[in-house]
Coordinates of C-alpha atoms in Angstrom, one line a residue:
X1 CA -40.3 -52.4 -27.5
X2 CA -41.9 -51.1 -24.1
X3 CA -43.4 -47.8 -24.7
X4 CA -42.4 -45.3 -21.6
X5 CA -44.3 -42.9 -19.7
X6 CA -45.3 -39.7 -21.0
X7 CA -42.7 -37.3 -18.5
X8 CA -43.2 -33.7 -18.8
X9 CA -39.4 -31.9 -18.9
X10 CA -37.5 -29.2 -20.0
X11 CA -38.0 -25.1 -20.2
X12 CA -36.0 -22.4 -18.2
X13 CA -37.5 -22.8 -15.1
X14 CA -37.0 -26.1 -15.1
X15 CA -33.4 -26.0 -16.3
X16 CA -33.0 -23.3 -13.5
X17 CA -34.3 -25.9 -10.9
X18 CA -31.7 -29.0 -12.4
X19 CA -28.8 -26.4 -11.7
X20 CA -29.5 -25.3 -8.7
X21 CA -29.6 -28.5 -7.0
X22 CA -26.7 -29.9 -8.8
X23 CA -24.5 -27.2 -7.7
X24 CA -22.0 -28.1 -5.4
X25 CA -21.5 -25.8 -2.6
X26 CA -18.6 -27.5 -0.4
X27 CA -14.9 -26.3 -1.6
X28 CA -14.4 -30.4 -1.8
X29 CA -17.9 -31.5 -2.9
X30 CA -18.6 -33.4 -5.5
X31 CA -21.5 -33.5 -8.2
X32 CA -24.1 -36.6 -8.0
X33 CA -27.1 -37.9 -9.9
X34 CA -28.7 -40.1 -7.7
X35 CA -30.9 -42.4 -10.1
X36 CA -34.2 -43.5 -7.6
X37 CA -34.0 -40.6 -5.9
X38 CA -37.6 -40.7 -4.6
X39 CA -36.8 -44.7 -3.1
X40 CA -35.8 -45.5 0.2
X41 CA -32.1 -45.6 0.0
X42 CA -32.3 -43.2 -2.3
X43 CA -34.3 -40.4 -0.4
X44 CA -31.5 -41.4 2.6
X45 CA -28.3 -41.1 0.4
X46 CA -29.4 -38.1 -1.8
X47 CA -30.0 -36.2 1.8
X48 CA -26.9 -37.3 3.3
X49 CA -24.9 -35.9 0.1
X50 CA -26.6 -32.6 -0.2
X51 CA -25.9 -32.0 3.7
X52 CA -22.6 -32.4 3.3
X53 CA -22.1 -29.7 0.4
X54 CA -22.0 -31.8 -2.9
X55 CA -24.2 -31.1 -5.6
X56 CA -27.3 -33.9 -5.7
X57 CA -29.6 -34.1 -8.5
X58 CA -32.5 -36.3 -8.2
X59 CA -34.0 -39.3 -10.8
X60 CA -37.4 -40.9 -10.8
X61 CA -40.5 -42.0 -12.7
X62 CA -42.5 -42.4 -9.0
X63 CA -43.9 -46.1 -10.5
X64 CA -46.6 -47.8 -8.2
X65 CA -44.9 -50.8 -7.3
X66 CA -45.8 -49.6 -3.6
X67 CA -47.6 -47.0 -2.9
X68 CA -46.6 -43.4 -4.9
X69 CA -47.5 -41.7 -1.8
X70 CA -44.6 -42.2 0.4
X71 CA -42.3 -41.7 -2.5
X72 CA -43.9 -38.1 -2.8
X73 CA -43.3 -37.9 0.6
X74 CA -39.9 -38.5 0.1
X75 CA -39.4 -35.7 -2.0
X76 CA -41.3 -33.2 -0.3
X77 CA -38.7 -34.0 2.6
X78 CA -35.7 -33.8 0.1
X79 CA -36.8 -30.7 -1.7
X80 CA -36.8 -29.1 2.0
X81 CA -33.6 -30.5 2.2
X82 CA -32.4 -28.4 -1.5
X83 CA -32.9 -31.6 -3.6
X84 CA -34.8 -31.9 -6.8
X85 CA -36.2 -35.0 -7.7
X86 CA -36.3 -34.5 -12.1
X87 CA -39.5 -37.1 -13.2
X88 CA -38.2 -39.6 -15.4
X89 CA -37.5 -42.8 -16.7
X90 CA -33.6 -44.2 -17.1
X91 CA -34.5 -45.4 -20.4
X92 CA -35.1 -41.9 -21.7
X93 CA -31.5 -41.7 -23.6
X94 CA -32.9 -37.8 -24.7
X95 CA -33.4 -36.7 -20.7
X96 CA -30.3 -38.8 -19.4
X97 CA -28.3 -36.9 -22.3
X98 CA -30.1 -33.4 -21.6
X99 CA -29.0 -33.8 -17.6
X100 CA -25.5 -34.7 -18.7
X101 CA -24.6 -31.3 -21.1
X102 CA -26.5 -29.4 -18.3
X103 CA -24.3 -30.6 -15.4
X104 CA -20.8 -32.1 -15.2
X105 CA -21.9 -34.7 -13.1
X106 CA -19.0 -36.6 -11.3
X107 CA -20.7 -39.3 -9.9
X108 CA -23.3 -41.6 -10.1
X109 CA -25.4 -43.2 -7.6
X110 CA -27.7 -46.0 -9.5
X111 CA -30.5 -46.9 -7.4
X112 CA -33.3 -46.6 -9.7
X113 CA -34.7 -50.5 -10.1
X114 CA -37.4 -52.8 -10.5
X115 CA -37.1 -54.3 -6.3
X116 CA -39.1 -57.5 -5.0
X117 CA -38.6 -61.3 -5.7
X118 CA -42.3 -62.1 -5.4
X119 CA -43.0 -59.6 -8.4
X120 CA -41.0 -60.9 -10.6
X121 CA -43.5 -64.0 -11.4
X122 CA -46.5 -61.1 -11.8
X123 CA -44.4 -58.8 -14.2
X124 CA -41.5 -60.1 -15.4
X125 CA -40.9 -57.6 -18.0
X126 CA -40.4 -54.6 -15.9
X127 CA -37.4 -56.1 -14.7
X128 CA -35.8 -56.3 -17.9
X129 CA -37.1 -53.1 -18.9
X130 CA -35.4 -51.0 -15.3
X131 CA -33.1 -53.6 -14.5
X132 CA -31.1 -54.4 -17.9
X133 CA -32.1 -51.9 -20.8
X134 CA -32.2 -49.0 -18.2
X135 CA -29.2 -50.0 -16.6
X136 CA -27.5 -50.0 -19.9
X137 CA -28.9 -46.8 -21.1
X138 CA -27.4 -44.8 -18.4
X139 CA -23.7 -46.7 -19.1
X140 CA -23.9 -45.6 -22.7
X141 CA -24.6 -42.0 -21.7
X142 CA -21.9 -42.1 -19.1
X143 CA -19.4 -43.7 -21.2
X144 CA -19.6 -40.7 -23.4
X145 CA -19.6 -37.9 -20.8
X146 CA -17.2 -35.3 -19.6
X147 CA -16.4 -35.7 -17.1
X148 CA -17.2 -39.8 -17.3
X149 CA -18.7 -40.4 -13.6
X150 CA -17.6 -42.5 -11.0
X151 CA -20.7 -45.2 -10.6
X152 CA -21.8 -46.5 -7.9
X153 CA -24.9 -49.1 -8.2
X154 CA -27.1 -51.1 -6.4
X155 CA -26.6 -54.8 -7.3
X156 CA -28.1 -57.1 -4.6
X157 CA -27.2 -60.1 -2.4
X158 CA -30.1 -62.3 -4.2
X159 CA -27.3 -62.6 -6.8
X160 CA -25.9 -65.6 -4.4
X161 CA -29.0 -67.9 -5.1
X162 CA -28.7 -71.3 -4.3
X163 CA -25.5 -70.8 -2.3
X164 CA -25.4 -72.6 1.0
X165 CA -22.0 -71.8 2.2
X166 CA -22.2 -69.2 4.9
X167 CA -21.0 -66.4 5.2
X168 CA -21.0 -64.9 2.1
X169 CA -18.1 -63.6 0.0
X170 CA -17.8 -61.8 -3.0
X171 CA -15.7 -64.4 -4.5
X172 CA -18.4 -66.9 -3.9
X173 CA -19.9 -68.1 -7.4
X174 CA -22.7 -66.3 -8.4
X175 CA -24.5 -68.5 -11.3
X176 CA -27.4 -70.1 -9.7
X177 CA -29.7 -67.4 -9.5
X178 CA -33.5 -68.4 -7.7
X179 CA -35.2 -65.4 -9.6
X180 CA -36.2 -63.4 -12.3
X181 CA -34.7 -60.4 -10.1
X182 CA -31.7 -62.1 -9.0
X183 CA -31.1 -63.0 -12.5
X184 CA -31.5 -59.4 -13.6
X185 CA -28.9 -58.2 -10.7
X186 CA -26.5 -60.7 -11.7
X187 CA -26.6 -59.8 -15.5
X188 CA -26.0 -55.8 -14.3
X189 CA -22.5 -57.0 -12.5
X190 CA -21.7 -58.7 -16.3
X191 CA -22.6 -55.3 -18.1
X192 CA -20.9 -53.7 -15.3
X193 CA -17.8 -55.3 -15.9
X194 CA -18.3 -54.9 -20.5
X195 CA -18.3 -51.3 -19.8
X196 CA -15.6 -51.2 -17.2
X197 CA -13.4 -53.4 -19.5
X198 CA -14.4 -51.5 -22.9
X199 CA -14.9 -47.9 -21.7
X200 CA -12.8 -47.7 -18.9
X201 CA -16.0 -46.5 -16.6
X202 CA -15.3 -47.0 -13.2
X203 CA -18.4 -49.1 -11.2
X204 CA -19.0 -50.2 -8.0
X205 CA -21.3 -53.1 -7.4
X206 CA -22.8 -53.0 -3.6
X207 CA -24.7 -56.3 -3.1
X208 CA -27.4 -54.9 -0.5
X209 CA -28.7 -57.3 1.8
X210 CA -32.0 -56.5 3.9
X211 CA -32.2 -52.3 4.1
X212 CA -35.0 -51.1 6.9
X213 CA -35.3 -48.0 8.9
X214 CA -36.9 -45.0 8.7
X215 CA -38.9 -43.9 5.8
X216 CA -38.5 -47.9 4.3
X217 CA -40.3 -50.0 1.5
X218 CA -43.5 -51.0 2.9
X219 CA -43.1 -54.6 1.6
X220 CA -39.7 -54.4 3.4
X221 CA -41.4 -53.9 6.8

């Protein structure tokens, strides 16, 4: 079994910090934990969110897959924002289940992944590890919640493969994966569907293709 990273969490002021950001301050808003918070989509849709009134709570382990840097960047521009990125790792069933009795989340943005094609051949296992058992961990905390969340997750248009037909449909076949990372994306939309089928969770799959702008993955560039 993978051993995770030490993550320092918990204690009242800590506790006070989770709340405050979670707490929704639009009439309508909504409650989110935004898994990846510190990640380029993530910094964007965790900003977007917390403008609008909804309560955002924030999810990463800051990895070095590029460089940590921009990703504390990130969060020094979300925490100006009222955003607090909590430090730690989706396979940590104890914090996942802490952050749920704290706050009735409603929904869920998964963003939180092991990214790159290329990587894949260097260190295979951390895909398993963020992609698979992480993305598990979080459904079996969610499945047991109350409220269960709404789920949206990042899937990802390398789940086509060796497709050639053009353009692209979601009903297009999706079992000739080119990668380790493709394949890991397209056994997420299977466990996606288990737990919708057996738990009644409701997730949505987005299959992102190339994401750029402002504040983007440097090996995205």
């Amino acid at each position: 079994r993978r051993s995770l990273r030490t993550f320092s969490w918990g204690g009242p002021a800590w506790e006070k910090r989770v709340r405050n950001s979670a707490r929704v301050r639009a009439s309508n808003g909504i409650s989110v934990l935004v898994t990846g918070a510190a990640g380029f989509v993530g910094t964007h849709v965790s900003a977007a969110l917390k403008k609008r009134g909804d309560g955002v709570l924030g999810l990463d382990n800051f990895n070095d897959y590029y460089d940590p840097s921009l990703k504390r960047a990130r969060q020094a521009l979300l925490e100006r924002s009222g955003v607090f990125i909590v430090e730690g790792d989706i396979n940590d069933e104890a914090l996942l289940k802490k952050l749920f009795e704290m706050v009735p989340f409603t929904h869920v943005m998964h963003l939180a992944a092991q990214a790159g094609v290329r990587y894949a051949m260097q260190n295979p296992a951390s895909y398993v590890h963020s992609n698979i058992a992480g993305f598990v961990s979080l459904l079996e905390v969610c499945k047991s919640a109350n409220p269960q969340p709404a789920i949206v997750w990042a899937s990802s248009s390398s789940v086509y493969g060796l497709n050639t037909k053009v353009p692209f449909s979601e009903k297009d076949k999706t079992d000739q994966p080119a990668s380790l990372y493709a394949a890991t994306k397209k056994a997420g939309e299977e466990i996606a569907h288990t737990y919708n089928h057996i738990y009644g969770l409701s997730l949505t799959g987005l299959r992102f293709f190339t994401v750029y702008g402002p504040w983007g993955r440097p090996d995205m560039a």
